[in-house]
Short mmCIF file of C-alpha atoms and ligand atoms in Angstrom, two decimals:
data_model
loop_
_atom_site.label_atom_id
_atom_site.label_comp_id
_atom_site.label_asym_id
_atom_site.label_seq_id
_atom_site.Cartn_x
_atom_site.Cartn_y
_atom_site.Cartn_z
CA UNK A 155 -18.81 -7.87 -31.26
CA UNK A 156 -18.71 -9.62 -27.25
CA UNK A 157 -16.27 -8.25 -25.20
CA UNK A 158 -14.64 -11.79 -24.40
CA UNK A 159 -14.52 -12.71 -28.67
CA UNK A 160 -12.69 -9.83 -28.99
CA UNK A 161 -9.74 -10.06 -25.92
CA UNK A 162 -8.96 -13.69 -27.75
CA UNK A 163 -9.01 -12.31 -31.31
CA UNK A 164 -6.57 -8.91 -30.24
CA UNK A 165 -4.27 -11.91 -28.09
CA UNK A 166 -4.13 -14.29 -31.14
CA UNK A 167 -3.36 -11.53 -33.47
CA UNK A 168 -0.44 -10.08 -31.17
CA UNK A 169 0.67 -13.41 -30.58
CA UNK A 170 0.42 -13.46 -34.69
CA UNK A 171 2.22 -10.17 -35.00
CA UNK A 172 5.05 -11.13 -32.47
CA UNK A 173 5.99 -14.55 -34.18
CA UNK A 174 5.96 -12.45 -37.76
CA UNK A 175 8.73 -10.42 -36.07
CA UNK A 176 10.75 -13.13 -34.38
CA UNK A 177 10.38 -14.91 -38.06
CA UNK A 178 11.66 -11.60 -39.58
CA UNK A 179 14.90 -11.43 -37.29
CA UNK A 180 16.21 -14.48 -38.59
CA UNK A 181 15.39 -14.21 -42.34
CA UNK A 182 16.64 -10.35 -42.12
CA UNK A 183 20.08 -10.81 -40.25
CA UNK A 184 20.78 -14.13 -42.85
CA UNK A 185 19.78 -11.75 -45.52
CA UNK A 186 22.02 -9.18 -44.17
CA UNK A 187 25.02 -10.96 -42.38
CA UNK A 188 26.96 -9.78 -44.62
CA UNK A 189 25.59 -6.07 -46.04
CA UNK A 190 24.71 -5.02 -42.10
CA UNK A 191 28.33 -4.96 -40.85
CA UNK A 192 29.42 -1.93 -41.74
CA UNK A 193 32.57 -2.29 -40.40
CA UNK A 194 34.52 -4.78 -38.05
CA UNK A 195 34.58 -6.52 -34.72
CA UNK A 196 37.67 -4.62 -33.81
CA UNK A 197 40.02 -7.51 -33.60
CA UNK A 198 41.23 -6.70 -37.48
CA UNK A 199 42.97 -3.83 -35.83
CA UNK A 200 44.96 -6.58 -33.77
CA UNK A 201 47.95 -8.66 -34.63
CA UNK A 202 48.62 -11.28 -32.56
CA UNK A 203 52.99 -11.93 -32.07
CA UNK A 204 54.11 -15.30 -32.85
CA UNK A 205 56.35 -17.06 -30.69
CA UNK A 206 59.39 -18.52 -32.58
CA UNK A 207 60.32 -20.55 -29.55
CA UNK A 208 57.16 -21.54 -28.29
CA UNK A 209 58.96 -24.62 -26.06
CA UNK A 210 55.67 -26.28 -26.50
CA UNK A 211 54.26 -29.79 -28.01
CA UNK A 212 50.92 -29.44 -29.62
CA UNK A 213 49.59 -32.34 -27.86
CA UNK A 214 50.00 -30.46 -24.48
CA UNK A 215 47.42 -27.88 -25.84
CA UNK A 216 44.53 -27.89 -24.01
CA UNK A 217 41.68 -25.53 -25.03
CA UNK A 218 39.07 -25.92 -22.51
CA UNK A 219 37.93 -23.22 -20.35
CA UNK A 220 36.72 -22.96 -17.55
CA UNK A 221 33.68 -20.27 -16.06
CA UNK A 222 30.89 -20.57 -13.21
CA UNK A 223 32.61 -23.27 -11.79
CA UNK A 224 31.76 -25.41 -15.01
CA UNK A 225 34.24 -26.73 -17.35
CA UNK A 226 33.81 -26.02 -20.74
CA UNK A 227 36.00 -28.56 -23.29
CA UNK A 228 35.37 -25.84 -25.78
CA UNK A 229 36.05 -21.63 -25.45
CA UNK A 230 33.22 -20.93 -27.69
CA UNK A 231 29.33 -21.74 -27.73
CA UNK A 232 26.05 -21.06 -29.70
CA UNK A 233 24.41 -17.88 -28.99
CA UNK A 234 20.64 -16.84 -28.59
CA UNK A 235 19.02 -16.86 -31.61
CA UNK A 236 15.57 -17.76 -31.58
CA UNK A 237 12.42 -19.89 -30.72
CA UNK A 238 8.75 -19.79 -29.96
CA UNK A 239 7.87 -19.95 -33.69
CA UNK A 240 7.73 -23.38 -36.22
CA UNK A 241 10.42 -22.31 -38.20
CA UNK A 242 12.49 -20.47 -34.98
CA UNK A 243 11.69 -24.18 -33.05
CA UNK A 244 12.87 -25.84 -36.11
CA UNK A 245 16.57 -23.82 -36.27
CA UNK A 246 16.96 -24.29 -32.36
CA UNK A 247 16.49 -28.07 -32.63
CA UNK A 248 19.11 -28.15 -35.55
CA UNK A 249 21.09 -25.48 -33.28
CA UNK A 250 20.74 -28.13 -30.40
CA UNK A 251 22.00 -31.27 -32.31
CA UNK A 252 24.81 -29.06 -33.27
CA UNK A 253 25.69 -28.39 -29.72
CA UNK A 254 24.97 -31.72 -28.42
CA UNK A 255 27.45 -32.84 -31.22
CA UNK A 256 30.29 -30.97 -30.54
CA UNK A 257 30.25 -30.73 -27.13
CA UNK A 258 29.51 -27.09 -26.80
CA UNK A 259 26.87 -24.83 -24.69
CA UNK A 260 23.94 -22.85 -26.22
CA UNK A 261 21.57 -20.29 -25.47
CA UNK A 262 18.39 -20.27 -26.74
CA UNK A 263 16.21 -16.75 -28.12
CA UNK A 264 14.10 -14.40 -26.07
CA UNK A 265 11.92 -17.12 -24.04
CA UNK A 266 9.55 -13.41 -23.34
CA UNK A 267 7.32 -15.08 -26.14
CA UNK A 268 6.73 -18.68 -24.12
CA UNK A 269 6.49 -16.94 -20.86
CA UNK A 270 3.34 -14.81 -22.53
CA UNK A 271 2.01 -17.66 -24.53
CA UNK A 272 2.84 -20.91 -22.54
CA UNK A 273 1.50 -22.92 -25.45
CA UNK A 274 5.16 -22.39 -27.01
CA UNK A 275 7.07 -23.56 -24.45
CA UNK A 276 7.41 -26.85 -26.16
CA UNK A 277 9.75 -25.55 -28.87
CA UNK A 278 11.85 -24.04 -25.51
CA UNK A 279 12.02 -27.19 -24.15
CA UNK A 280 13.08 -29.78 -27.09
CA UNK A 281 16.07 -27.47 -26.86
CA UNK A 282 16.72 -29.59 -23.21
CA UNK A 283 15.42 -32.82 -24.45
CA UNK A 284 18.21 -32.88 -27.23
CA UNK A 285 21.09 -31.53 -25.71
CA UNK A 286 20.26 -33.07 -22.05
CA UNK A 287 23.70 -32.80 -20.69
CA UNK A 288 24.82 -29.82 -22.31
CA UNK A 289 25.15 -26.61 -20.64
CA UNK A 290 22.17 -24.07 -21.61
CA UNK A 291 21.81 -20.19 -21.36
CA UNK A 292 18.01 -19.24 -20.78
CA UNK A 293 17.37 -15.66 -22.38
CA UNK A 294 15.05 -13.33 -21.16
CA UNK A 295 14.72 -9.06 -21.90
CA UNK A 296 15.54 -7.08 -19.13
CA UNK A 297 12.17 -5.83 -18.04
CA UNK A 298 10.61 -9.45 -17.63
CA UNK A 299 9.73 -9.98 -13.03
CA UNK A 300 11.60 -12.42 -11.17
CA UNK A 301 9.05 -14.69 -11.06
CA UNK A 302 8.96 -15.53 -14.95
CA UNK A 303 12.89 -15.58 -14.82
CA UNK A 304 12.58 -18.51 -12.56
CA UNK A 305 10.23 -19.95 -15.28
CA UNK A 306 12.35 -19.41 -18.00
CA UNK A 307 15.05 -20.95 -16.44
CA UNK A 308 12.63 -24.48 -15.37
CA UNK A 309 11.39 -24.33 -18.95
CA UNK A 310 14.53 -25.80 -20.01
CA UNK A 311 16.46 -26.54 -16.52
CA UNK A 312 19.02 -24.07 -17.69
CA UNK A 313 22.43 -24.26 -16.38
CA UNK A 314 22.74 -20.01 -16.25
CA UNK A 315 20.26 -17.20 -17.31
CA UNK A 316 21.09 -14.36 -20.07
CA UNK A 317 19.40 -10.77 -19.50
CA UNK A 318 20.09 -9.16 -22.55
CA UNK A 319 19.82 -5.38 -23.07
CA UNK A 320 18.99 -4.14 -26.72
CA UNK A 321 18.09 -0.13 -26.02
CA UNK A 322 19.55 0.64 -29.87
CA UNK A 323 17.04 -2.37 -31.26
CA UNK A 324 14.55 -1.50 -28.97
CA UNK A 325 14.51 2.08 -29.74
CA UNK A 326 14.86 1.27 -33.53
CA UNK A 327 11.58 -0.82 -33.40
CA UNK A 328 8.12 1.17 -33.88
CA UNK A 329 6.51 -1.25 -31.79
CA UNK A 330 10.03 -1.55 -29.27
CA UNK A 331 10.12 -0.87 -26.02
CA UNK A 332 10.78 2.78 -24.69
CA UNK A 333 10.80 2.34 -20.99
CA UNK A 334 14.73 1.58 -19.71
CA UNK A 335 14.82 1.65 -16.15
CA UNK A 336 16.69 -2.14 -16.22
CA UNK A 337 19.03 -2.07 -13.49
CA UNK A 338 17.04 -2.77 -10.21
CA UNK A 339 15.50 -5.60 -11.91
CA UNK A 340 18.83 -6.87 -13.29
CA UNK A 341 20.21 -6.93 -9.35
CA UNK A 342 17.01 -8.05 -8.28
CA UNK A 343 16.92 -11.32 -10.48
CA UNK A 344 20.60 -12.00 -10.22
CA UNK A 345 20.62 -11.83 -6.65
CA UNK A 346 17.69 -14.11 -6.08
CA UNK A 347 18.06 -16.94 -9.16
CA UNK A 348 20.68 -19.41 -7.46
CA UNK A 349 22.67 -19.80 -11.19
CA UNK A 350 24.96 -17.48 -12.66
CA UNK A 351 23.62 -14.67 -14.28
CA UNK A 352 24.56 -12.74 -17.46
CA UNK A 353 24.29 -9.28 -18.46
CA UNK A 354 24.55 -9.61 -22.30
CA UNK A 355 24.36 -6.98 -24.90
CA UNK A 356 23.21 -7.61 -28.31
CA UNK A 357 25.49 -6.10 -30.69
CA UNK A 358 26.59 -2.21 -30.10
CA UNK A 359 28.70 -3.09 -27.20
CA UNK A 360 29.45 -1.76 -23.48
CA UNK A 361 31.48 1.19 -21.98
CA UNK A 362 33.35 1.31 -19.31
CA UNK A 363 30.30 3.46 -17.30
CA UNK A 364 28.25 0.67 -18.48
CA UNK A 365 30.49 -1.92 -16.34
CA UNK A 366 30.86 0.15 -13.36
CA UNK A 367 26.90 0.06 -12.52
CA UNK A 368 27.24 -3.47 -13.28
CA UNK A 369 30.10 -3.93 -10.84
CA UNK A 370 27.42 -3.14 -8.01
CA UNK A 371 24.86 -5.67 -8.84
CA UNK A 372 25.09 -9.56 -8.14
CA UNK A 373 25.34 -10.69 -11.98
CA UNK A 374 28.39 -13.24 -12.51
CA UNK A 375 29.01 -12.03 -15.41
CA UNK A 376 28.92 -10.15 -18.69
CA UNK A 377 28.52 -10.69 -22.59
CA UNK A 378 30.17 -7.50 -23.67
CA UNK A 379 27.85 -7.92 -27.06
CA UNK A 380 30.16 -5.71 -29.28
CA UNK A 381 29.33 -4.74 -32.88
CA UNK A 382 30.92 -5.92 -35.57
CA UNK A 383 28.67 -8.95 -36.78
CA UNK A 384 24.57 -9.02 -36.52
CA UNK A 385 23.59 -5.43 -36.59
CA UNK A 386 20.17 -4.83 -35.15
CA UNK A 387 19.66 -1.12 -36.07
CA UNK A 388 20.36 -2.32 -39.74
CA UNK A 389 17.93 -5.11 -39.45
CA UNK A 390 15.06 -3.06 -37.79
CA UNK A 391 15.65 -0.16 -40.09
CA UNK A 392 14.85 -2.88 -42.93
CA UNK A 393 11.99 -4.59 -41.34
CA UNK A 394 9.96 -1.18 -40.59
CA UNK A 395 11.82 1.95 -42.40
CA UNK A 396 14.62 1.90 -45.11
CA UNK A 397 14.81 5.44 -45.41
CA UNK A 398 15.18 6.21 -41.91
CA UNK A 399 18.53 7.60 -41.13
CA UNK A 400 19.24 5.59 -37.82
CA UNK A 401 21.75 4.45 -35.70
CA UNK A 402 23.77 2.16 -37.92
CA UNK A 403 26.88 2.77 -36.92
CA UNK A 404 26.35 3.62 -32.92
CA UNK A 405 28.07 1.07 -30.70
CA UNK A 406 31.33 0.21 -29.26
CA UNK A 407 32.77 -3.26 -31.24
CA UNK A 408 33.78 -6.38 -29.90
CA UNK A 409 37.28 -5.66 -28.76
CA UNK A 410 36.56 -1.68 -27.96
CA UNK A 411 34.01 -3.74 -25.45
CA UNK A 412 36.32 -5.81 -24.16
CA UNK A 413 39.24 -2.95 -23.46
CA UNK A 414 36.54 -0.90 -21.75
CA UNK A 415 36.14 -3.55 -19.70
CA UNK A 416 39.46 -3.93 -18.30
CA UNK A 417 39.73 -0.22 -18.29
CA UNK A 418 36.73 -0.01 -15.86
CA UNK A 419 38.81 -2.87 -13.66
CA UNK A 420 35.41 -5.27 -13.91
CA UNK A 421 35.43 -8.55 -11.83
CA UNK A 422 33.25 -10.12 -13.31
CA UNK A 423 33.22 -12.70 -16.11
CA UNK A 424 33.62 -11.71 -19.27
CA UNK A 425 32.02 -13.40 -22.58
CA UNK A 426 32.61 -12.07 -26.20
CA UNK A 427 30.27 -11.87 -29.32
CA UNK A 428 29.80 -9.77 -32.15
CA UNK A 429 31.33 -11.09 -35.61
CA UNK A 430 32.73 -14.17 -34.76
CA UNK A 431 33.82 -15.98 -37.70
CA UNK A 432 37.24 -17.76 -36.97
CA UNK A 433 39.23 -19.08 -34.93
CA UNK A 434 41.90 -16.22 -34.46
CA UNK A 435 38.93 -13.67 -33.60
CA UNK A 436 38.21 -16.28 -30.69
CA UNK A 437 41.95 -16.35 -29.69
CA UNK A 438 41.79 -12.52 -29.41
CA UNK A 439 38.92 -11.78 -27.36
CA UNK A 440 40.74 -14.62 -25.14
CA UNK A 441 43.88 -12.60 -24.62
CA UNK A 442 41.04 -8.91 -24.06
CA UNK A 443 40.04 -11.17 -21.00
CA UNK A 444 36.89 -13.38 -22.25
CA UNK A 445 36.40 -16.66 -20.60
CA UNK A 446 34.37 -17.89 -23.28
CA UNK A 447 33.52 -16.64 -27.01
CA UNK A 448 29.96 -17.08 -28.74
CA UNK A 449 28.52 -16.51 -32.02
CA UNK A 450 24.81 -15.94 -33.58
CA UNK A 451 25.24 -14.59 -36.94
CA UNK A 452 27.64 -16.37 -39.13
CA UNK A 453 25.68 -20.13 -37.15
CA UNK A 454 22.65 -19.03 -38.55
CA UNK A 455 23.97 -17.82 -41.92
CA UNK A 456 25.91 -21.12 -42.89
CA UNK A 457 23.40 -23.33 -41.02
CA UNK A 458 20.43 -22.12 -43.83
CA UNK A 459 22.81 -21.65 -46.49
CA UNK A 460 24.76 -24.99 -46.00
CA UNK A 461 23.18 -26.92 -43.69
CA UNK A 462 23.85 -28.56 -40.04
CA UNK A 463 26.95 -30.79 -41.61
CA UNK A 464 28.91 -27.60 -42.81
CA UNK A 465 28.13 -25.65 -39.55
CA UNK A 466 29.66 -29.06 -37.93
CA UNK A 467 32.83 -28.49 -40.16
CA UNK A 468 33.17 -24.84 -39.58
CA UNK A 469 33.12 -25.83 -35.44
CA UNK A 470 35.65 -28.50 -36.23
CA UNK A 471 37.74 -26.05 -38.21
CA UNK A 472 38.12 -23.69 -34.69
CA UNK A 473 38.45 -26.08 -32.57
CA UNK A 474 41.56 -27.35 -34.24
CA UNK A 475 42.79 -24.21 -35.58
CA UNK A 476 42.65 -22.70 -31.74
CA UNK A 477 44.90 -25.67 -31.14
CA UNK A 478 47.17 -24.36 -33.73
CA UNK A 479 46.86 -20.75 -32.47
CA UNK A 480 47.88 -21.86 -28.81
CA UNK A 481 50.95 -23.70 -29.75
CA UNK A 482 52.00 -20.89 -31.74
CA UNK A 483 51.48 -18.49 -29.05
CA UNK A 484 53.29 -20.96 -26.43
CA UNK A 485 50.07 -21.67 -24.43
CA UNK A 486 49.38 -24.87 -23.31
CA UNK A 487 46.05 -23.51 -21.63
CA UNK A 488 43.71 -20.76 -21.88
CA UNK A 489 45.11 -19.01 -18.76
CA UNK A 490 48.45 -18.56 -20.45
CA UNK A 491 46.88 -16.99 -23.10
CA UNK A 492 47.19 -13.66 -21.07
CA UNK A 493 50.90 -13.48 -21.46
CA UNK A 494 50.26 -13.03 -25.20
CA UNK A 495 51.46 -9.42 -26.97
CA UNK A 496 49.53 -7.76 -29.12
CA UNK A 497 49.79 -4.80 -31.72
CA UNK A 498 47.16 -2.63 -31.76
CA UNK A 499 46.58 -0.19 -35.25
CA UNK A 500 44.21 1.69 -37.07
CA UNK A 501 41.20 3.26 -35.41
CA UNK A 502 41.63 0.68 -32.37
CA UNK A 503 44.71 2.54 -31.39
CA UNK A 504 42.81 5.21 -31.51
CA UNK A 505 40.07 4.55 -29.28
CA UNK A 506 43.04 3.27 -26.95
CA UNK A 507 44.92 6.37 -27.00
CA UNK A 508 41.47 8.42 -26.21
CA UNK A 509 40.09 6.18 -23.64
CA UNK A 510 42.62 4.56 -21.52
C1 FMN B 89 18.03 -13.89 -35.85
C2 FMN B 89 18.92 -13.60 -34.39
C3 FMN B 89 18.18 -13.41 -33.34
C4 FMN B 89 18.13 -13.11 -32.12
N1 FMN B 89 17.89 -13.08 -31.34
C5 FMN B 89 18.11 -12.50 -29.71
C6 FMN B 89 17.89 -12.88 -28.65
O1 FMN B 89 16.11 -12.96 -28.84
N2 FMN B 89 18.26 -12.73 -27.29
C7 FMN B 89 19.19 -12.46 -27.10
O2 FMN B 89 19.92 -12.27 -26.32
N3 FMN B 89 19.94 -11.96 -28.55
C8 FMN B 89 19.49 -11.96 -29.42
N4 FMN B 89 20.28 -12.04 -30.92
C9 FMN B 89 21.46 -11.96 -30.44
C10 FMN B 89 23.34 -12.52 -30.91
O3 FMN B 89 22.80 -13.66 -29.32
C11 FMN B 89 24.30 -11.89 -30.36
O4 FMN B 89 23.83 -11.55 -29.48
C12 FMN B 89 24.15 -10.49 -31.98
O5 FMN B 89 23.61 -11.69 -32.89
C13 FMN B 89 25.73 -10.67 -32.07
O6 FMN B 89 26.38 -11.87 -32.36
P1 FMN B 89 26.80 -12.08 -33.58
O7 FMN B 89 27.69 -11.09 -34.47
O8 FMN B 89 27.52 -13.63 -33.70
O9 FMN B 89 25.75 -12.28 -34.76
C14 FMN B 89 19.73 -12.73 -31.89
C15 FMN B 89 20.53 -12.60 -33.10
C16 FMN B 89 20.00 -13.33 -34.43
C17 FMN B 89 20.74 -13.26 -35.54
#
C-alpha cells in the first residue's frame, strides 16, 4: 500500500479510536454515576450550624458571586465533559441551552481532539453560538503548547481557560500519557494567555504540596476537583481491564482538598467540583473557600436519564435552596458565608487532626 494512503488510514483509525474513547467516557460516567462513588466527597462529614436569630429577610439574599472580575448570577456552573463526537456535540448543545436558560457558566470538554482534527471544531463552536453571552471555559490538557491553548480559547471565544491535570486517569489508561512534566508548561500558558487560567483536577483532589507548587505559577485559579463524584479510576478500570486492582480509592475528597488549600495558604481563587448534587454541598464548599462550584456527573446522569427539563428543575432547586441556606446562616451574600461555623465529624475530623 502506498505510504500516503497508509498514513491517511492510520490517522482516520486513530481519530475513530479517540472518538470512541470519548463516547465510552460518557456512557460509563453515566452508568457508574452511583456505583463508582466508593465514598462521599467529605461534605457529608460537615454540619452547618443554623442561626436561630439570623436577623435577615430572605428577600435581601443575593446568591451571586464574583470571580476574575466577572459577576456570576449564580455560584454554580456546568463542568467540562465532552465534545468532538456526534454524541458529545449533541450533549454539549443541550448543556449550552440549559446554561443559557439558567444564566450560568459552562465549560466544554477537552478540546485536544479538535486541536488535532480541526474538522471537529464545529461541535465546540456551536456551544458559543448557543450560549452567546455566557461565560465559557475552554479546556485543554497540561501537555498542550501555548499556541494550541490560544487556538482552544479562540475556538469558543472563551472567557477563561481550564487546564486539566489527571495523572491517575492517564496512568489508568493503557493508551494514556505517561509523561507528567507539566508545571513549566502550565506556567508558560498562564503567563502568555490574556485570560484567567485555571488548573483543574478531574476528581482526585489536590494536596498542600500541589497548592504550594501552583502558588509559584501565573495561574489565576484552581479547581480542586476532589473525589466523591465521577471516578475516572473506576471508569478506566471498567473500560479496559475490570480485573485490575487499580487506584479506585486514591485521591483526596472535595472537602479534604478545600481544607488542604486553606492549610497551604493558597492565594489563588478556588473552584470546587466533585460529587456536587445538592445546594447544601454548594454552601459548604463556599464556606470552605470556593468562589464557584461546578458539577458534571450529576448533570450528565440526569440529562441522559431524565432529560433537559429535569436538569433545569434540579438547577432551579439549587438556586431556591441556596437562598434558604443563606437565610438560615444569616448571610446576605456569598462573602458573609465565611463567618459561618461548621462541625466536622468522622473521617474528615481525622484528616484535619493529621493535616493541620
Ligand atoms: C463524561 C465525562 C467526561 C469528562 N471529560 C472531561 C474533560 O474532557 N476535561 C476535563 O477537564 N474534565 C472532564 N471531566 C471531569 C469533570 O469536569 C469533573 O471534574 C469531574 O467529573 C468531577 O465532577 P463530578 O463529580 O461532578 O462529575 C469529565 C467528566 C465526565 C463525567
